[in-house]
Structure formats: structure tokens, C-alpha cells
Amino acid sequence: KSLTHIDKAYEFTKDLVANGGTILFVGTKKQAQEAIATEALRVGMPYINERWLGGLLTNFQTVSKRLARLKELEVMDFKDKKTSGYTKKELLILSREKVKLEKTLGGVRNVTKTPSAIWVVDTIKEHLAITEAKKLGIPVIAILDTNCDPDEVTIGIPGNDDAIRSVHLLTRVIADAVAEGLKTRHSKPEQVQPLADWEQELLASSESAPVVAEVAVVEEAVVVAETPVVEEVAVVEVAAVAETVTEKEAE
């Protein structure tokens, strides 16, 4: 039974990523933190493995400001007090702010939009993440332990979310699906953007009118081109005759 659900989750994830989607890996419990970070980083996907920041999905604009603040702090040189313009105490406070932001938002520092789906370890502990995802209609793929409600997720995989080995295995399966989806995405030829309605109308009108004119030009060219060919041949023949006569007279 678990294999059927694993296959379903794998195919769903692979297809989603192949079509340009992203998966947010979520697991803040101790047993999941390492697996979540390791596998998400392996396939270049965002992750949360410390603490879920309320509004990460439903209030992404506010979170984006915190991400901008994190990037601002990351480029600061906290050791150079003279050029920074801050006192030693202020630099210490800013350094602590940076560490705190890195801990909570480091895994999503490059996120610019809400994810296409989320992978969750322990639906009970991560109930805030699931609630926000459901509000936005974001699919939830998760490990379903015996105490979890299957109605809370889109695709559930029966498993033990307290066992480190189980968490590592299932998270790796989802990461492998992401990797497969990325391969498919990169192997696809670039799709040409469809024309807008007004562009299609303009193209249709510009193509319809010149068709008759083009045919007329071709027909005219054929008629006009026939006469000069005959005239040219006649001129050549006259010149040849004249040359022959001249030669005879010379003799």
C-alpha cells in the first residue's frame, strides 16, 4: 500500500517540477531537520527546517521584506567597524539579527514566489504550514503517521514520521522525483510564447491582403519576362548575320 502512495507522490512531484514548479520542503522536528536541508539543497529547492514563520505563504510580501533584510545583512562586514559606520555594540546587534534570520529564512532566501507544492514531515507539528497551503490551494504531500488526518493532505504516504531512517528515505524519494522533473524540464525545447489576440488579428489581416497582389505580380512578371527573351534572341541573331556579311565583304 505504501509503495502505491510513494509512486503516486513521485509521479506528481516529477510532473509538477517538469512543468516549472517548485517544492518547499518542510520539517522542523529534530528527526527531520537534517534530511530536509540535505535533500532540498541537493536538488536546489527551498526548505524550512527550524521554525515555520507565520505568513510565509499567505503573507509572502511581508516575508519578502525580511528576506531583503537578510540579504542586506549578508553583505555587511561586521569586523570592519570603521567603514561600516556602526558602533561595536550596534554591529553585535546586527550580527545577532543576521544569525536569527539565517536560522529561520536561510532555506528560502532565494524564493521569489509561493511554491507549487510542499513536502511535509509530521502534519501535526507543521499544521500552520498545511493551513496556509490549503488556504492558497497549494498541494500538500506528506508522511502520514497513525495519528495524522489523511484529509489534511493532497497525497499522503503512510509511514513513521518519528523514525529518522523512514524520514530520510521518503524525503530522498521526493528529492529524487524533483531531480527527475528538473531533467525533463531542461530537456524540453523552449516553447514559443503564444501570440496575443490582437497580434493574431493583425497577422491575419496583413497576410490576407497581399496574397492577391503577390499572385498578380507573379503573373505580370511572367508575361513581361517572355517578350524580352525573344527580343534578346533576335538581337543576337541580327548581330550574328551582320557579322557574317561583314566577313564576306572583307573577303
Short mmCIF file of N, CA and C in Angstrom, two decimals, residues 95-248:
data_model
loop_
_atom_site.label_atom_id
_atom_site.label_comp_id
_atom_site.label_asym_id
_atom_site.label_seq_id
_atom_site.Cartn_x
_atom_site.Cartn_y
_atom_site.Cartn_z
N SER A 95 24.64 41.57 13.93
CA SER A 95 25.15 40.21 13.71
C SER A 95 24.19 39.17 14.26
N ARG A 96 23.63 39.45 15.42
CA ARG A 96 22.65 38.54 16.03
C ARG A 96 21.38 38.48 15.19
N GLU A 97 20.99 39.63 14.64
CA GLU A 97 19.81 39.67 13.77
C GLU A 97 20.02 38.81 12.53
N LYS A 98 21.22 38.89 11.98
CA LYS A 98 21.56 38.10 10.80
C LYS A 98 21.49 36.60 11.10
N VAL A 99 22.06 36.20 12.23
CA VAL A 99 22.04 34.78 12.63
C VAL A 99 20.61 34.28 12.79
N LYS A 100 19.78 35.11 13.39
CA LYS A 100 18.38 34.73 13.62
C LYS A 100 17.63 34.58 12.31
N LEU A 101 17.84 35.52 11.40
CA LEU A 101 17.16 35.46 10.10
C LEU A 101 17.66 34.28 9.27
N GLU A 102 18.95 34.01 9.34
CA GLU A 102 19.51 32.87 8.61
C GLU A 102 18.93 31.56 9.13
N LYS A 103 18.69 31.51 10.41
CA LYS A 103 18.16 30.29 11.02
C LYS A 103 16.73 30.02 10.57
N THR A 104 15.92 31.08 10.49
CA THR A 104 14.51 30.89 10.13
C THR A 104 14.24 30.98 8.63
N LEU A 105 15.02 31.80 7.92
CA LEU A 105 14.73 32.04 6.50
C LEU A 105 15.86 31.66 5.55
N GLY A 106 16.94 31.13 6.09
CA GLY A 106 18.08 30.78 5.24
C GLY A 106 17.74 29.82 4.12
N GLY A 107 16.83 28.91 4.38
CA GLY A 107 16.46 27.92 3.37
C GLY A 107 15.56 28.45 2.27
N VAL A 108 15.00 29.65 2.47
CA VAL A 108 14.10 30.23 1.46
C VAL A 108 14.61 31.59 0.99
N ARG A 109 15.91 31.85 1.19
CA ARG A 109 16.47 33.18 0.87
C ARG A 109 16.31 33.55 -0.60
N ASN A 110 16.25 32.56 -1.49
CA ASN A 110 16.15 32.87 -2.93
C ASN A 110 14.74 32.70 -3.49
N VAL A 111 13.77 32.51 -2.60
CA VAL A 111 12.39 32.33 -3.05
C VAL A 111 11.80 33.68 -3.46
N THR A 112 11.14 33.71 -4.61
CA THR A 112 10.53 34.95 -5.09
C THR A 112 9.01 34.84 -5.23
N LYS A 113 8.49 33.62 -5.09
CA LYS A 113 7.05 33.41 -5.17
C LYS A 113 6.67 32.18 -4.36
N THR A 114 5.37 32.00 -4.15
CA THR A 114 4.91 30.85 -3.37
C THR A 114 5.20 29.55 -4.13
N PRO A 115 5.45 28.47 -3.40
CA PRO A 115 5.79 27.20 -4.05
C PRO A 115 4.59 26.57 -4.74
N SER A 116 4.86 25.60 -5.61
CA SER A 116 3.79 24.89 -6.32
C SER A 116 3.20 23.79 -5.45
N ALA A 117 4.00 23.29 -4.50
CA ALA A 117 3.55 22.25 -3.57
C ALA A 117 4.52 22.22 -2.39
N ILE A 118 4.10 21.59 -1.28
CA ILE A 118 5.00 21.46 -0.14
C ILE A 118 5.11 20.00 0.28
N TRP A 119 6.30 19.62 0.70
CA TRP A 119 6.55 18.28 1.24
C TRP A 119 6.69 18.44 2.75
N VAL A 120 5.87 17.72 3.51
CA VAL A 120 5.81 17.90 4.95
C VAL A 120 6.12 16.62 5.71
N VAL A 121 6.97 16.77 6.73
CA VAL A 121 7.23 15.67 7.67
C VAL A 121 6.54 16.04 8.97
N ASP A 122 5.57 15.24 9.38
CA ASP A 122 4.75 15.44 10.59
C ASP A 122 3.70 16.54 10.37
N THR A 123 2.55 16.13 9.92
CA THR A 123 1.46 17.07 9.62
C THR A 123 0.91 17.75 10.87
N ILE A 124 1.06 17.10 12.02
CA ILE A 124 0.55 17.69 13.26
C ILE A 124 1.46 18.84 13.71
N LYS A 125 2.75 18.60 13.71
CA LYS A 125 3.69 19.65 14.11
C LYS A 125 3.70 20.81 13.10
N GLU A 126 3.52 20.49 11.85
CA GLU A 126 3.56 21.52 10.79
C GLU A 126 2.15 21.95 10.37
N HIS A 127 1.23 21.97 11.32
CA HIS A 127 -0.17 22.29 10.98
C HIS A 127 -0.32 23.72 10.45
N LEU A 128 0.54 24.64 10.89
CA LEU A 128 0.46 26.02 10.39
C LEU A 128 0.81 26.08 8.90
N ALA A 129 1.83 25.35 8.53
CA ALA A 129 2.24 25.31 7.12
C ALA A 129 1.13 24.72 6.26
N ILE A 130 0.51 23.65 6.75
CA ILE A 130 -0.56 22.99 5.99
C ILE A 130 -1.78 23.90 5.88
N THR A 131 -2.11 24.60 6.96
CA THR A 131 -3.25 25.52 6.94
C THR A 131 -3.05 26.62 5.90
N GLU A 132 -1.86 27.20 5.87
CA GLU A 132 -1.57 28.26 4.90
C GLU A 132 -1.60 27.72 3.47
N ALA A 133 -1.06 26.53 3.29
CA ALA A 133 -1.04 25.93 1.94
C ALA A 133 -2.46 25.67 1.45
N LYS A 134 -3.31 25.16 2.33
CA LYS A 134 -4.69 24.85 1.95
C LYS A 134 -5.46 26.13 1.61
N LYS A 135 -5.17 27.22 2.31
CA LYS A 135 -5.84 28.49 2.03
C LYS A 135 -5.54 28.97 0.62
N LEU A 136 -4.33 28.70 0.17
CA LEU A 136 -3.91 29.14 -1.16
C LEU A 136 -4.09 28.08 -2.23
N GLY A 137 -4.61 26.91 -1.83
CA GLY A 137 -4.81 25.84 -2.79
C GLY A 137 -3.53 25.17 -3.23
N ILE A 138 -2.50 25.24 -2.39
CA ILE A 138 -1.21 24.61 -2.70
C ILE A 138 -1.25 23.15 -2.27
N PRO A 139 -0.95 22.21 -3.16
CA PRO A 139 -0.98 20.78 -2.82
C PRO A 139 0.01 20.45 -1.70
N VAL A 140 -0.42 19.53 -0.83
CA VAL A 140 0.42 19.10 0.30
C VAL A 140 0.74 17.62 0.15
N ILE A 141 2.02 17.30 0.09
CA ILE A 141 2.48 15.90 0.06
C ILE A 141 3.13 15.65 1.41
N ALA A 142 2.75 14.60 2.09
CA ALA A 142 3.24 14.42 3.46
C ALA A 142 3.32 12.96 3.88
N ILE A 143 4.11 12.73 4.93
CA ILE A 143 4.15 11.42 5.58
C ILE A 143 2.94 11.32 6.49
N LEU A 144 2.19 10.25 6.37
CA LEU A 144 1.00 10.06 7.21
C LEU A 144 1.29 9.00 8.27
N ASP A 145 1.48 9.46 9.49
CA ASP A 145 1.65 8.53 10.61
C ASP A 145 0.27 8.10 11.09
N THR A 146 0.23 7.20 12.03
CA THR A 146 -1.06 6.66 12.50
C THR A 146 -1.93 7.71 13.17
N ASN A 147 -1.33 8.80 13.65
CA ASN A 147 -2.09 9.84 14.34
C ASN A 147 -2.42 11.03 13.44
N CYS A 148 -2.19 10.89 12.15
CA CYS A 148 -2.42 12.00 11.21
C CYS A 148 -3.75 11.85 10.47
N ASP A 149 -4.32 12.98 10.08
CA ASP A 149 -5.59 13.00 9.35
C ASP A 149 -5.30 13.04 7.84
N PRO A 150 -5.66 12.00 7.11
CA PRO A 150 -5.38 11.96 5.66
C PRO A 150 -6.12 13.03 4.87
N ASP A 151 -7.21 13.56 5.43
CA ASP A 151 -7.97 14.60 4.74
C ASP A 151 -7.24 15.94 4.71
N GLU A 152 -6.21 16.07 5.51
CA GLU A 152 -5.46 17.32 5.59
C GLU A 152 -4.45 17.48 4.45
N VAL A 153 -4.20 16.39 3.74
CA VAL A 153 -3.15 16.44 2.71
C VAL A 153 -3.71 16.05 1.34
N THR A 154 -2.99 16.42 0.30
CA THR A 154 -3.37 16.06 -1.07
C THR A 154 -2.94 14.64 -1.38
N ILE A 155 -1.69 14.35 -1.07
CA ILE A 155 -1.14 13.00 -1.25
C ILE A 155 -0.40 12.61 0.02
N GLY A 156 -0.82 11.52 0.63
CA GLY A 156 -0.18 11.06 1.86
C GLY A 156 0.54 9.74 1.65
N ILE A 157 1.70 9.61 2.29
CA ILE A 157 2.46 8.36 2.24
C ILE A 157 2.48 7.77 3.64
N PRO A 158 1.84 6.63 3.86
CA PRO A 158 1.86 6.01 5.19
C PRO A 158 3.29 5.74 5.64
N GLY A 159 3.62 6.18 6.84
CA GLY A 159 4.98 5.98 7.34
C GLY A 159 5.15 6.52 8.74
N ASN A 160 6.29 6.24 9.32
CA ASN A 160 6.60 6.68 10.68
C ASN A 160 7.41 7.97 10.62
N ASP A 161 6.78 9.10 10.99
CA ASP A 161 7.48 10.37 10.91
C ASP A 161 8.37 10.64 12.12
N ASP A 162 8.46 9.67 13.03
CA ASP A 162 9.36 9.79 14.18
C ASP A 162 10.66 9.03 13.97
N ALA A 163 10.68 8.14 12.99
CA ALA A 163 11.87 7.34 12.72
C ALA A 163 12.77 8.07 11.72
N ILE A 164 13.99 8.35 12.12
CA ILE A 164 14.93 9.10 11.27
C ILE A 164 15.14 8.40 9.93
N ARG A 165 15.27 7.08 9.97
CA ARG A 165 15.52 6.32 8.74
C ARG A 165 14.35 6.46 7.76
N SER A 166 13.14 6.37 8.28
CA SER A 166 11.95 6.50 7.44
C SER A 166 11.84 7.90 6.83
N VAL A 167 12.11 8.90 7.67
CA VAL A 167 12.05 10.29 7.21
C VAL A 167 13.08 10.55 6.12
N HIS A 168 14.29 10.05 6.32
CA HIS A 168 15.37 10.22 5.32
C HIS A 168 15.00 9.55 4.00
N LEU A 169 14.48 8.32 4.11
CA LEU A 169 14.15 7.55 2.91
C LEU A 169 13.07 8.24 2.08
N LEU A 170 11.98 8.63 2.72
CA LEU A 170 10.86 9.23 1.99
C LEU A 170 11.20 10.63 1.47
N THR A 171 11.96 11.38 2.24
CA THR A 171 12.38 12.71 1.78
C THR A 171 13.31 12.59 0.58
N ARG A 172 14.16 11.56 0.59
CA ARG A 172 15.05 11.32 -0.55
C ARG A 172 14.26 10.93 -1.79
N VAL A 173 13.18 10.18 -1.61
CA VAL A 173 12.33 9.79 -2.75
C VAL A 173 11.73 11.04 -3.41
N ILE A 174 11.23 11.96 -2.58
CA ILE A 174 10.65 13.19 -3.12
C ILE A 174 11.73 14.03 -3.82
N ALA A 175 12.92 14.08 -3.23
CA ALA A 175 14.02 14.83 -3.85
C ALA A 175 14.43 14.19 -5.18
N ASP A 176 14.42 12.87 -5.24
CA ASP A 176 14.73 12.17 -6.49
C ASP A 176 13.70 12.51 -7.57
N ALA A 177 12.44 12.62 -7.15
CA ALA A 177 11.37 12.98 -8.09
C ALA A 177 11.60 14.40 -8.62
N VAL A 178 12.04 15.29 -7.73
CA VAL A 178 12.36 16.66 -8.14
C VAL A 178 13.49 16.65 -9.16
N ALA A 179 14.53 15.87 -8.87
CA ALA A 179 15.69 15.78 -9.78
C ALA A 179 15.27 15.26 -11.15
N GLU A 180 14.40 14.26 -11.16
CA GLU A 180 13.91 13.70 -12.43
C GLU A 180 13.09 14.74 -13.19
N GLY A 181 12.27 15.49 -12.45
CA GLY A 181 11.47 16.55 -13.07
C GLY A 181 12.33 17.64 -13.67
N LEU A 182 13.42 17.99 -12.98
CA LEU A 182 14.33 19.02 -13.48
C LEU A 182 15.01 18.57 -14.77
N LYS A 183 15.37 17.29 -14.85
CA LYS A 183 15.98 16.75 -16.07
C LYS A 183 15.01 16.87 -17.24
N THR A 184 13.77 16.51 -16.99
CA THR A 184 12.74 16.59 -18.04
C THR A 184 12.53 18.03 -18.47
N ARG A 185 12.49 18.93 -17.49
CA ARG A 185 12.28 20.35 -17.79
C ARG A 185 13.39 20.91 -18.67
N HIS A 186 14.64 20.57 -18.34
CA HIS A 186 15.77 21.10 -19.09
C HIS A 186 15.94 20.46 -20.46
N SER A 187 15.35 19.28 -20.64
CA SER A 187 15.46 18.61 -21.94
C SER A 187 14.39 19.06 -22.91
N LYS A 188 13.39 19.77 -22.40
CA LYS A 188 12.31 20.25 -23.27
C LYS A 188 12.79 21.43 -24.10
N PRO A 189 12.39 21.50 -25.39
CA PRO A 189 12.72 22.68 -26.19
C PRO A 189 11.95 23.88 -25.67
N GLU A 190 12.56 25.04 -25.81
CA GLU A 190 11.89 26.25 -25.34
C GLU A 190 10.60 26.47 -26.12
N GLN A 191 9.53 26.68 -25.38
CA GLN A 191 8.23 26.88 -26.01
C GLN A 191 8.07 28.33 -26.43
N VAL A 192 7.58 28.53 -27.65
CA VAL A 192 7.34 29.88 -28.16
C VAL A 192 6.09 30.43 -27.50
N GLN A 193 6.19 31.65 -27.00
CA GLN A 193 5.04 32.27 -26.36
C GLN A 193 3.91 32.45 -27.38
N PRO A 194 2.68 32.06 -27.04
CA PRO A 194 1.57 32.24 -27.97
C PRO A 194 1.28 33.71 -28.22
N LEU A 195 0.86 34.03 -29.44
CA LEU A 195 0.55 35.42 -29.78
C LEU A 195 -0.72 35.87 -29.09
N ALA A 196 -0.77 37.14 -28.75
CA ALA A 196 -1.97 37.71 -28.17
C ALA A 196 -3.04 37.81 -29.25
N ASP A 197 -4.31 37.98 -28.84
CA ASP A 197 -5.42 38.03 -29.80
C ASP A 197 -5.22 39.15 -30.82
N TRP A 198 -4.81 40.33 -30.32
CA TRP A 198 -4.65 41.46 -31.24
C TRP A 198 -3.51 41.21 -32.23
N GLU A 199 -2.47 40.46 -31.78
CA GLU A 199 -1.35 40.14 -32.67
C GLU A 199 -1.78 39.15 -33.74
N GLN A 200 -2.63 38.19 -33.35
CA GLN A 200 -3.14 37.21 -34.31
C GLN A 200 -4.01 37.88 -35.36
N GLU A 201 -4.87 38.82 -34.92
CA GLU A 201 -5.74 39.54 -35.86
C GLU A 201 -4.91 40.38 -36.83
N LEU A 202 -3.89 41.05 -36.30
CA LEU A 202 -3.03 41.88 -37.14
C LEU A 202 -2.29 41.03 -38.17
N LEU A 203 -1.80 39.88 -37.71
CA LEU A 203 -1.08 38.98 -38.60
C LEU A 203 -2.00 38.44 -39.69
N ALA A 204 -3.24 38.10 -39.31
CA ALA A 204 -4.21 37.55 -40.26
C ALA A 204 -4.58 38.59 -41.32
N SER A 205 -4.80 39.85 -40.88
CA SER A 205 -5.18 40.90 -41.82
C SER A 205 -4.04 41.26 -42.76
N SER A 206 -2.81 41.23 -42.24
CA SER A 206 -1.66 41.58 -43.08
C SER A 206 -1.33 40.49 -44.08
N GLU A 207 -1.71 39.26 -43.75
CA GLU A 207 -1.42 38.14 -44.66
C GLU A 207 -2.48 38.00 -45.75
N SER A 208 -3.75 38.36 -45.41
CA SER A 208 -4.84 38.15 -46.36
C SER A 208 -4.77 39.10 -47.55
N ALA A 209 -4.45 40.39 -47.33
CA ALA A 209 -4.44 41.37 -48.41
C ALA A 209 -3.34 41.13 -49.45
N PRO A 210 -2.13 40.93 -49.08
CA PRO A 210 -1.05 40.80 -50.08
C PRO A 210 -1.10 39.56 -50.93
N VAL A 211 -1.95 38.59 -50.60
CA VAL A 211 -1.96 37.33 -51.36
C VAL A 211 -2.31 37.57 -52.82
N VAL A 212 -3.41 38.36 -53.08
CA VAL A 212 -3.85 38.63 -54.45
C VAL A 212 -2.79 39.43 -55.18
N ALA A 213 -2.28 40.47 -54.51
CA ALA A 213 -1.27 41.32 -55.12
C ALA A 213 -0.05 40.52 -55.50
N GLU A 214 0.32 39.59 -54.63
CA GLU A 214 1.51 38.78 -54.88
C GLU A 214 1.31 37.91 -56.11
N VAL A 215 0.11 37.33 -56.26
CA VAL A 215 -0.19 36.50 -57.42
C VAL A 215 -0.15 37.35 -58.68
N ALA A 216 -0.73 38.56 -58.59
CA ALA A 216 -0.76 39.45 -59.74
C ALA A 216 0.64 39.81 -60.19
N VAL A 217 1.51 40.08 -59.22
CA VAL A 217 2.88 40.44 -59.54
C VAL A 217 3.59 39.29 -60.23
N VAL A 218 3.35 38.08 -59.74
CA VAL A 218 3.97 36.91 -60.34
C VAL A 218 3.50 36.72 -61.77
N GLU A 219 2.15 36.86 -61.98
CA GLU A 219 1.60 36.68 -63.33
C GLU A 219 2.15 37.74 -64.27
N GLU A 220 2.21 38.99 -63.76
CA GLU A 220 2.70 40.08 -64.59
C GLU A 220 4.16 39.85 -64.96
N ALA A 221 4.91 39.36 -64.00
CA ALA A 221 6.33 39.13 -64.24
C ALA A 221 6.54 38.08 -65.32
N VAL A 222 5.66 37.08 -65.33
CA VAL A 222 5.78 36.02 -66.34
C VAL A 222 5.52 36.59 -67.72
N VAL A 223 4.46 37.41 -67.85
CA VAL A 223 4.09 37.97 -69.16
C VAL A 223 5.17 38.91 -69.67
N VAL A 224 5.61 39.79 -68.77
CA VAL A 224 6.59 40.79 -69.18
C VAL A 224 7.92 40.13 -69.51
N ALA A 225 8.23 39.07 -68.79
CA ALA A 225 9.54 38.44 -68.96
C ALA A 225 9.65 37.67 -70.27
N GLU A 226 8.47 37.28 -70.86
CA GLU A 226 8.52 36.45 -72.06
C GLU A 226 9.04 37.23 -73.26
N THR A 227 8.58 38.49 -73.46
CA THR A 227 8.92 39.28 -74.63
C THR A 227 10.40 39.62 -74.72
N PRO A 228 10.98 40.14 -73.61
CA PRO A 228 12.40 40.48 -73.70
C PRO A 228 13.28 39.32 -74.09
N VAL A 229 12.89 38.11 -73.74
CA VAL A 229 13.70 36.94 -74.08
C VAL A 229 13.77 36.78 -75.58
N VAL A 230 12.58 36.92 -76.28
CA VAL A 230 12.51 36.80 -77.74
C VAL A 230 13.32 37.90 -78.39
N GLU A 231 13.11 39.15 -77.87
CA GLU A 231 13.82 40.29 -78.43
C GLU A 231 15.33 40.12 -78.31
N GLU A 232 15.73 39.60 -77.18
CA GLU A 232 17.16 39.41 -76.94
C GLU A 232 17.75 38.40 -77.92
N VAL A 233 16.99 37.32 -78.17
CA VAL A 233 17.44 36.30 -79.13
C VAL A 233 17.54 36.90 -80.52
N ALA A 234 16.52 37.73 -80.90
CA ALA A 234 16.51 38.36 -82.22
C ALA A 234 17.72 39.27 -82.40
N VAL A 235 18.01 40.03 -81.39
CA VAL A 235 19.15 40.95 -81.44
C VAL A 235 20.44 40.18 -81.66
N VAL A 236 20.56 39.06 -80.94
CA VAL A 236 21.76 38.22 -81.07
C VAL A 236 21.88 37.68 -82.48
N GLU A 237 20.72 37.21 -83.06
CA GLU A 237 20.74 36.64 -84.41
C GLU A 237 21.11 37.70 -85.45
N VAL A 238 20.54 38.91 -85.34
CA VAL A 238 20.83 40.00 -86.27
C VAL A 238 22.31 40.35 -86.22
N ALA A 239 22.83 40.39 -85.00
CA ALA A 239 24.25 40.72 -84.83
C ALA A 239 25.12 39.68 -85.49
N ALA A 240 24.71 38.42 -85.37
CA ALA A 240 25.50 37.32 -85.96
C ALA A 240 25.48 37.41 -87.48
N VAL A 241 24.29 37.69 -88.07
CA VAL A 241 24.15 37.81 -89.53
C VAL A 241 25.00 38.96 -90.03
N ALA A 242 24.91 40.09 -89.34
CA ALA A 242 25.68 41.28 -89.74
C ALA A 242 27.16 40.99 -89.73
N GLU A 243 27.57 40.23 -88.72
CA GLU A 243 29.00 39.90 -88.60
C GLU A 243 29.43 39.00 -89.76
N THR A 244 28.54 38.07 -90.17
CA THR A 244 28.86 37.16 -91.28
C THR A 244 28.99 37.93 -92.59
N VAL A 245 28.04 38.85 -92.80
CA VAL A 245 28.06 39.67 -94.02
C VAL A 245 29.34 40.48 -94.09
N THR A 246 29.70 41.04 -93.00
CA THR A 246 30.91 41.88 -92.93
C THR A 246 32.14 41.07 -93.30
N GLU A 247 32.17 39.82 -92.78
CA GLU A 247 33.32 38.94 -93.05
C GLU A 247 33.40 38.62 -94.56
N LYS A 248 32.24 38.36 -95.20
CA LYS A 248 32.21 38.03 -96.63
C LYS A 248 32.67 39.21 -97.46
#
